[in-house]
Amino acid sequence: MFVLRAAPLGALCVLLVVSAMGQPATAGTSSLPVPPPALQAAIRDLWGKNPQIQAAEANLRAAHERARAAAQPVYNPSLQLDGENADVDRRTAGASLTLDVFGKRKARATQGDAEVRAQEAAFVVERRDVAHDWLKAWSGVALTREQIALGQRRLELMRRFDTLAGQRLKVGDISSTERDLAGLALGEAQIQQASLDAQQAEALAALAALGGEVEGALPDLPQDLPPLAATIVPALAADRPELRQAQAEQERADAAVTVADRNRRPDPTISLTGGQVRSGPRTDRVVGVSVSMPIPLRNSGRYDVSAARADADAAYASRRATELRSNARIKQAQSTYAAMRAASEGFRQGRAGAFDERAALLDKLWQAGEISTSDYLIQLKQSLDTALSGIALESQTWQAWFDYLAAAGRLTEWVDGNSKEASP
């Protein structure tokens, strides 16, 4: 660390607060549930095909090669052959080598190793982010699929209602205005169903953009809700991929300062020359040794070192910012998920989702003449909107669960079906 760095103090605010939520767990063992095998297979297939992951893998290979290159000797030897025909004939051969006396090779190797660690963390982050994006897109597809099924039920009810309204108009049980309401309701249901089909196409396109399989049968959302947030222990800060990457970037920047400092120090070059010199009838053997060293007068390299130190300070600040964002993201994601899960659980325990029962009851009341056509449509629409909202709420709960796993550094672990122990 090359300048005085002070970490800011402050408190992070929780964005959503629910009374049922406890404090985030910081110690103990978390047991992650096992995702459906079809879901695991789909994500693993995605990891093998996604171009972003392929690019991250190529970057990692390049970092390994650069690290190998940095670990090689800094200087190569030079060979020199001289010959001269004059009053004195000279034939000499020489070799020279610049010596790395200030540890340039070691400094560059340290920098290369830090870059490898940064690229390894970047690869893990990319796999996590791609899986996270795919899971959220998949839950969107599952949502539209359930909404389309419910919308199809609505279409069937509206068609039947429209037919019955036409029959009742003929016998004078309802007015022509009420008959028109039935026709308008059917038209609106058809428009809404087309909108749901468009939403499904958009969700499938989001999956296809990630490179995963969309033609096969995608698994449905699990029937049970995800576990409580308090049962999942977030990974330690040092184990979170984005923080590991930021730490490695800081170490690489610190190593770059050492590299710049070593580069500004000139290394000596040792030369050895041997041969023979002939002057008339006399021939002499000659051996020479010389040492040369550049003099850093015009360019001392100090500005390169200053720039590297500034980069190191920026990398340190970036790591601190990443740590603060990561901690805040965990709290926000946990609060959001706890709120969504509590709402979904409450919705399941109530009668708000019993759409078919209410639809059948409303149909009986309307046919019995106990409610008007407008009342029937208003209540049916309210029941349908509530059922659709319940489906959307469960999908949002699963998306919030994926957000929390990603923020806690446990998403890839969940996909792999593994669990780890986390302790402070």
mmCIF file of C-alpha atoms in Angstrom, residues 18 29 84 89 102 131 133 135-136 140 155 158 164 188 227 251 288 327 370 410:
data_model
loop_
_atom_site.group_PDB
_atom_site.id
_atom_site.type_symbol
_atom_site.label_atom_id
_atom_site.label_comp_id
_atom_site.label_asym_id
_atom_site.label_seq_id
_atom_site.Cartn_x
_atom_site.Cartn_y
_atom_site.Cartn_z
ATOM 1 C CA VAL A 18 -40.411 -7.066 7.118
ATOM 2 C CA THR A 29 -23.609 -24.208 8.239
ATOM 3 C CA GLU A 84 39.115 -6.872 -39.595
ATOM 4 C CA ASP A 89 44.194 -8.622 -38.760
ATOM 5 C CA PHE A 102 17.146 -5.857 -9.134
ATOM 6 C CA ALA A 131 -26.634 -18.516 -14.642
ATOM 7 C CA ASP A 133 -29.620 -14.070 -15.939
ATOM 8 C CA LEU A 135 -32.625 -18.351 -14.131
ATOM 9 C CA LYS A 136 -34.462 -15.035 -14.062
ATOM 10 C CA GLY A 140 -40.159 -15.271 -16.622
ATOM 11 C CA LEU A 155 -61.052 -17.142 -22.897
ATOM 12 C CA MET A 158 -65.719 -15.501 -21.921
ATOM 13 C CA LEU A 164 -75.044 -17.791 -22.909
ATOM 14 C CA GLU A 188 -60.764 -7.863 -24.354
ATOM 15 C CA PRO A 227 -36.415 -21.683 1.894
ATOM 16 C CA GLU A 251 -2.577 -7.023 -5.870
ATOM 17 C CA GLY A 288 38.543 -9.059 -22.927
ATOM 18 C CA ASN A 327 -22.451 -5.953 1.572
ATOM 19 C CA GLU A 370 -78.849 -12.754 -8.535
ATOM 20 C CA ARG A 410 -24.011 -19.092 -3.226
#
